[in-house]
Every structure is written in structure tokens, then in C-alpha cells.
Amino acid sequence: MATSQDLPAPILTLKKGVIRPYHSADAASLAQAANSKAVAAFLRNYFPHPYTLADAESWISLNQTPPLHSWVIACPASGAVMGSIGVVPGKDVYSRGYELGYWLGEEFWGGA
């Protein structure tokens, strides 16, 4: 994993995490957090399960080219992926709206 100095600067700092652009060094951590049947059950059908390293690398590559619509939710101390958040503009009759979605890895569910 890349050191925190190598990772993109956060665009939003939260109490227990940061939201920042994806980095190629996030692939293994993303694959680990996303590889959950329970996570996939609550997402759109195109979210794969099992979620492999190749899936993570492909997703990161897709989300490093502007305009960015998806960002990583990461642990501020380690940089490890906790989840992801995205905003997708609507199309056609939905062009004035946006879809907001997010997920967190199971180990981060229910934290106080």
C-alpha cells in the first residue's frame, strides 16, 4: 500500500474517514473491502461478487479520468479503503437529477 504522502489529498475529511480520489495503490484494499456478498446485495446488479483484484483495478482505472463520479472512503491513518461514494448525473428525462450511492465494507458497519 502506498504511504499517506503518496495518496491523493482528501476532498472531505470526516470524523472517522476521508473521501479522496482513487489511487492505483488502493486496488488490494478495495478488493478486500468490496468482496462481500452482504455489500453486493445492497448495490446495483453490475457490482460484481466475488469482487476480485482485477475488478478493483478496472474500477480504479475507470475512476481516475475526469469527470470523476466516484471516490474512495478511506481510513485517515492507514489509507485503507473503507468503502466508496459516488454521484452519477441522470440522463434523458432524469437529466436534472443525480443518483448518490455509497457502500462500506462489512467491518465498518455499525461503528459508533
mmCIF file with all atom_site columns, C-alpha atoms in Angstrom:
data_model
loop_
_atom_site.group_PDB
_atom_site.id
_atom_site.type_symbol
_atom_site.label_atom_id
_atom_site.label_alt_id
_atom_site.label_comp_id
_atom_site.label_asym_id
_atom_site.label_entity_id
_atom_site.label_seq_id
_atom_site.pdbx_PDB_ins_code
_atom_site.Cartn_x
_atom_site.Cartn_y
_atom_site.Cartn_z
_atom_site.occupancy
_atom_site.B_iso_or_equiv
_atom_site.pdbx_formal_charge
_atom_site.auth_seq_id
_atom_site.auth_comp_id
_atom_site.auth_asym_id
_atom_site.auth_atom_id
_atom_site.pdbx_PDB_model_num
ATOM 1   C CA . MET A 1 1   ? 0.000   0.000   0.000   1.00 0.00 ? 1   MET A CA 1
ATOM 2   C CA . ALA A 1 2   ? 1.193   3.499   -0.733  1.00 0.00 ? 2   ALA A CA 1
ATOM 3   C CA . THR A 1 3   ? 2.140   5.765   2.132   1.00 0.00 ? 3   THR A CA 1
ATOM 4   C CA . SER A 1 4   ? -0.245  8.551   3.052   1.00 0.00 ? 4   SER A CA 1
ATOM 5   C CA . GLN A 1 5   ? 2.121   11.002  1.333   1.00 0.00 ? 5   GLN A CA 1
ATOM 6   C CA . ASP A 1 6   ? 1.607   9.155   -1.983  1.00 0.00 ? 6   ASP A CA 1
ATOM 7   C CA . LEU A 1 7   ? -2.193  9.160   -1.854  1.00 0.00 ? 7   LEU A CA 1
ATOM 8   C CA . PRO A 1 8   ? -4.338  11.967  -3.297  1.00 0.00 ? 8   PRO A CA 1
ATOM 9   C CA . ALA A 1 9   ? -5.330  14.731  -0.906  1.00 0.00 ? 9   ALA A CA 1
ATOM 10  C CA . PRO A 1 10  ? -8.743  14.317  0.736   1.00 0.00 ? 10  PRO A CA 1
ATOM 11  C CA . ILE A 1 11  ? -11.593 16.337  -0.711  1.00 0.00 ? 11  ILE A CA 1
ATOM 12  C CA . LEU A 1 12  ? -13.573 15.894  2.507   1.00 0.00 ? 12  LEU A CA 1
ATOM 13  C CA . THR A 1 13  ? -12.404 14.942  5.991   1.00 0.00 ? 13  THR A CA 1
ATOM 14  C CA . LEU A 1 14  ? -14.934 13.169  8.201   1.00 0.00 ? 14  LEU A CA 1
ATOM 15  C CA . LYS A 1 15  ? -14.815 12.145  11.854  1.00 0.00 ? 15  LYS A CA 1
ATOM 16  C CA . LYS A 1 16  ? -13.696 8.580   11.054  1.00 0.00 ? 16  LYS A CA 1
ATOM 17  C CA . GLY A 1 17  ? -12.594 8.718   7.430   1.00 0.00 ? 17  GLY A CA 1
ATOM 18  C CA . VAL A 1 18  ? -11.642 10.785  4.434   1.00 0.00 ? 18  VAL A CA 1
ATOM 19  C CA . ILE A 1 19  ? -13.127 10.987  0.957   1.00 0.00 ? 19  ILE A CA 1
ATOM 20  C CA . ARG A 1 20  ? -10.493 11.242  -1.748  1.00 0.00 ? 20  ARG A CA 1
ATOM 21  C CA . PRO A 1 21  ? -9.853  10.256  -5.358  1.00 0.00 ? 21  PRO A CA 1
ATOM 22  C CA . TYR A 1 22  ? -8.852  6.670   -6.091  1.00 0.00 ? 22  TYR A CA 1
ATOM 23  C CA . HIS A 1 23  ? -5.169  5.738   -6.417  1.00 0.00 ? 23  HIS A CA 1
ATOM 24  C CA . SER A 1 24  ? -3.760  2.632   -8.078  1.00 0.00 ? 24  SER A CA 1
ATOM 25  C CA . ALA A 1 25  ? -2.365  1.608   -4.674  1.00 0.00 ? 25  ALA A CA 1
ATOM 26  C CA . ASP A 1 26  ? -5.962  1.182   -3.428  1.00 0.00 ? 26  ASP A CA 1
ATOM 27  C CA . ALA A 1 27  ? -6.603  -1.950  -5.518  1.00 0.00 ? 27  ALA A CA 1
ATOM 28  C CA . ALA A 1 28  ? -5.841  -4.672  -2.958  1.00 0.00 ? 28  ALA A CA 1
ATOM 29  C CA . SER A 1 29  ? -7.583  -2.828  -0.144  1.00 0.00 ? 29  SER A CA 1
ATOM 30  C CA . LEU A 1 30  ? -10.612 -2.108  -2.359  1.00 0.00 ? 30  LEU A CA 1
ATOM 31  C CA . ALA A 1 31  ? -10.873 -5.749  -3.413  1.00 0.00 ? 31  ALA A CA 1
ATOM 32  C CA . GLN A 1 32  ? -10.764 -6.864  0.216   1.00 0.00 ? 32  GLN A CA 1
ATOM 33  C CA . ALA A 1 33  ? -13.424 -4.392  1.410   1.00 0.00 ? 33  ALA A CA 1
ATOM 34  C CA . ALA A 1 34  ? -15.731 -4.917  -1.590  1.00 0.00 ? 34  ALA A CA 1
ATOM 35  C CA . ASN A 1 35  ? -15.559 -8.710  -1.708  1.00 0.00 ? 35  ASN A CA 1
ATOM 36  C CA . SER A 1 36  ? -18.675 -9.264  0.378   1.00 0.00 ? 36  SER A CA 1
ATOM 37  C CA . LYS A 1 37  ? -21.950 -10.860 -0.602  1.00 0.00 ? 37  LYS A CA 1
ATOM 38  C CA . ALA A 1 38  ? -23.671 -8.684  2.018   1.00 0.00 ? 38  ALA A CA 1
ATOM 39  C CA . VAL A 1 39  ? -22.254 -5.497  0.453   1.00 0.00 ? 39  VAL A CA 1
ATOM 40  C CA . ALA A 1 40  ? -23.116 -6.604  -3.089  1.00 0.00 ? 40  ALA A CA 1
ATOM 41  C CA . ALA A 1 41  ? -26.694 -7.453  -2.057  1.00 0.00 ? 41  ALA A CA 1
ATOM 42  C CA . PHE A 1 42  ? -27.475 -3.766  -1.500  1.00 0.00 ? 42  PHE A CA 1
ATOM 43  C CA . LEU A 1 43  ? -25.878 -2.404  -4.678  1.00 0.00 ? 43  LEU A CA 1
ATOM 44  C CA . ARG A 1 44  ? -26.776 -2.318  -8.359  1.00 0.00 ? 44  ARG A CA 1
ATOM 45  C CA . ASN A 1 45  ? -26.561 -5.582  -10.277 1.00 0.00 ? 45  ASN A CA 1
ATOM 46  C CA . TYR A 1 46  ? -23.374 -4.550  -12.083 1.00 0.00 ? 46  TYR A CA 1
ATOM 47  C CA . PHE A 1 47  ? -21.422 -4.606  -8.781  1.00 0.00 ? 47  PHE A CA 1
ATOM 48  C CA . PRO A 1 48  ? -19.607 -7.949  -9.017  1.00 0.00 ? 48  PRO A CA 1
ATOM 49  C CA . HIS A 1 49  ? -19.455 -10.696 -6.435  1.00 0.00 ? 49  HIS A CA 1
ATOM 50  C CA . PRO A 1 50  ? -16.991 -12.128 -5.843  1.00 0.00 ? 50  PRO A CA 1
ATOM 51  C CA . TYR A 1 51  ? -15.082 -8.845  -6.159  1.00 0.00 ? 51  TYR A CA 1
ATOM 52  C CA . THR A 1 52  ? -11.582 -9.602  -7.418  1.00 0.00 ? 52  THR A CA 1
ATOM 53  C CA . LEU A 1 53  ? -8.340  -7.667  -7.633  1.00 0.00 ? 53  LEU A CA 1
ATOM 54  C CA . ALA A 1 54  ? -8.961  -7.342  -11.387 1.00 0.00 ? 54  ALA A CA 1
ATOM 55  C CA . ASP A 1 55  ? -12.383 -5.787  -10.644 1.00 0.00 ? 55  ASP A CA 1
ATOM 56  C CA . ALA A 1 56  ? -10.745 -3.299  -8.283  1.00 0.00 ? 56  ALA A CA 1
ATOM 57  C CA . GLU A 1 57  ? -8.015  -2.392  -10.776 1.00 0.00 ? 57  GLU A CA 1
ATOM 58  C CA . SER A 1 58  ? -10.594 -1.880  -13.521 1.00 0.00 ? 58  SER A CA 1
ATOM 59  C CA . TRP A 1 59  ? -12.816 0.301   -11.305 1.00 0.00 ? 59  TRP A CA 1
ATOM 60  C CA . ILE A 1 60  ? -9.883  2.431   -10.167 1.00 0.00 ? 60  ILE A CA 1
ATOM 61  C CA . SER A 1 61  ? -8.696  2.902   -13.744 1.00 0.00 ? 61  SER A CA 1
ATOM 62  C CA . LEU A 1 62  ? -12.195 3.971   -14.789 1.00 0.00 ? 62  LEU A CA 1
ATOM 63  C CA . ASN A 1 63  ? -12.335 6.487   -11.943 1.00 0.00 ? 63  ASN A CA 1
ATOM 64  C CA . GLN A 1 64  ? -9.018  8.227   -12.499 1.00 0.00 ? 64  GLN A CA 1
ATOM 65  C CA . THR A 1 65  ? -10.168 10.064  -15.625 1.00 0.00 ? 65  THR A CA 1
ATOM 66  C CA . PRO A 1 66  ? -12.249 13.242  -15.233 1.00 0.00 ? 66  PRO A CA 1
ATOM 67  C CA . PRO A 1 67  ? -15.040 13.888  -14.816 1.00 0.00 ? 67  PRO A CA 1
ATOM 68  C CA . LEU A 1 68  ? -14.834 11.973  -11.544 1.00 0.00 ? 68  LEU A CA 1
ATOM 69  C CA . HIS A 1 69  ? -18.071 10.466  -10.278 1.00 0.00 ? 69  HIS A CA 1
ATOM 70  C CA . SER A 1 70  ? -16.742 8.064   -7.629  1.00 0.00 ? 70  SER A CA 1
ATOM 71  C CA . TRP A 1 71  ? -14.342 8.455   -4.727  1.00 0.00 ? 71  TRP A CA 1
ATOM 72  C CA . VAL A 1 72  ? -12.863 6.232   -2.051  1.00 0.00 ? 72  VAL A CA 1
ATOM 73  C CA . ILE A 1 73  ? -13.826 6.438   1.613   1.00 0.00 ? 73  ILE A CA 1
ATOM 74  C CA . ALA A 1 74  ? -10.540 5.721   3.367   1.00 0.00 ? 74  ALA A CA 1
ATOM 75  C CA . CYS A 1 75  ? -9.116  5.329   6.847   1.00 0.00 ? 75  CYS A CA 1
ATOM 76  C CA . PRO A 1 76  ? -7.235  8.567   7.584   1.00 0.00 ? 76  PRO A CA 1
ATOM 77  C CA . ALA A 1 77  ? -4.432  6.804   9.472   1.00 0.00 ? 77  ALA A CA 1
ATOM 78  C CA . SER A 1 78  ? -3.638  3.896   7.143   1.00 0.00 ? 78  SER A CA 1
ATOM 79  C CA . GLY A 1 79  ? -5.178  4.952   3.832   1.00 0.00 ? 79  GLY A CA 1
ATOM 80  C CA . ALA A 1 80  ? -7.019  1.602   3.666   1.00 0.00 ? 80  ALA A CA 1
ATOM 81  C CA . VAL A 1 81  ? -10.279 1.534   1.720   1.00 0.00 ? 81  VAL A CA 1
ATOM 82  C CA . MET A 1 82  ? -13.353 1.547   3.959   1.00 0.00 ? 82  MET A CA 1
ATOM 83  C CA . GLY A 1 83  ? -15.845 1.946   1.108   1.00 0.00 ? 83  GLY A CA 1
ATOM 84  C CA . SER A 1 84  ? -16.799 4.163   -1.794  1.00 0.00 ? 84  SER A CA 1
ATOM 85  C CA . ILE A 1 85  ? -19.164 7.022   -2.610  1.00 0.00 ? 85  ILE A CA 1
ATOM 86  C CA . GLY A 1 86  ? -20.362 8.212   -5.989  1.00 0.00 ? 86  GLY A CA 1
ATOM 87  C CA . VAL A 1 87  ? -22.611 10.728  -7.683  1.00 0.00 ? 87  VAL A CA 1
ATOM 88  C CA . VAL A 1 88  ? -23.916 9.939   -11.167 1.00 0.00 ? 88  VAL A CA 1
ATOM 89  C CA . PRO A 1 89  ? -25.765 12.514  -13.266 1.00 0.00 ? 89  PRO A CA 1
ATOM 90  C CA . GLY A 1 90  ? -29.117 11.432  -14.657 1.00 0.00 ? 90  GLY A CA 1
ATOM 91  C CA . LYS A 1 91  ? -29.765 11.007  -18.367 1.00 0.00 ? 91  LYS A CA 1
ATOM 92  C CA . ASP A 1 92  ? -32.647 11.841  -20.684 1.00 0.00 ? 92  ASP A CA 1
ATOM 93  C CA . VAL A 1 93  ? -35.750 12.744  -18.634 1.00 0.00 ? 93  VAL A CA 1
ATOM 94  C CA . TYR A 1 94  ? -33.647 12.413  -15.459 1.00 0.00 ? 94  TYR A CA 1
ATOM 95  C CA . SER A 1 95  ? -31.016 14.904  -16.656 1.00 0.00 ? 95  SER A CA 1
ATOM 96  C CA . ARG A 1 96  ? -31.807 17.380  -13.887 1.00 0.00 ? 96  ARG A CA 1
ATOM 97  C CA . GLY A 1 97  ? -31.182 14.837  -11.160 1.00 0.00 ? 97  GLY A CA 1
ATOM 98  C CA . TYR A 1 98  ? -28.299 12.864  -9.701  1.00 0.00 ? 98  TYR A CA 1
ATOM 99  C CA . GLU A 1 99  ? -28.012 9.467   -8.104  1.00 0.00 ? 99  GLU A CA 1
ATOM 100 C CA . LEU A 1 100 ? -25.961 9.317   -4.901  1.00 0.00 ? 100 LEU A CA 1
ATOM 101 C CA . GLY A 1 101 ? -24.703 5.951   -3.758  1.00 0.00 ? 101 GLY A CA 1
ATOM 102 C CA . TYR A 1 102 ? -22.234 4.621   -1.234  1.00 0.00 ? 102 TYR A CA 1
ATOM 103 C CA . TRP A 1 103 ? -21.138 1.419   0.417   1.00 0.00 ? 103 TRP A CA 1
ATOM 104 C CA . LEU A 1 104 ? -18.950 0.493   3.378   1.00 0.00 ? 104 LEU A CA 1
ATOM 105 C CA . GLY A 1 105 ? -17.056 -2.733  3.926   1.00 0.00 ? 105 GLY A CA 1
ATOM 106 C CA . GLU A 1 106 ? -18.727 -5.002  6.495   1.00 0.00 ? 106 GLU A CA 1
ATOM 107 C CA . GLU A 1 107 ? -16.035 -4.407  9.098   1.00 0.00 ? 107 GLU A CA 1
ATOM 108 C CA . PHE A 1 108 ? -17.109 -0.747  9.199   1.00 0.00 ? 108 PHE A CA 1
ATOM 109 C CA . TRP A 1 109 ? -20.822 -1.389  9.702   1.00 0.00 ? 109 TRP A CA 1
ATOM 110 C CA . GLY A 1 110 ? -22.425 -0.267  12.958  1.00 0.00 ? 110 GLY A CA 1
ATOM 111 C CA . GLY A 1 111 ? -19.473 1.769   14.218  1.00 0.00 ? 111 GLY A CA 1
ATOM 112 C CA . ALA A 1 112 ? -20.351 4.402   16.765  1.00 0.00 ? 112 ALA A CA 1
#
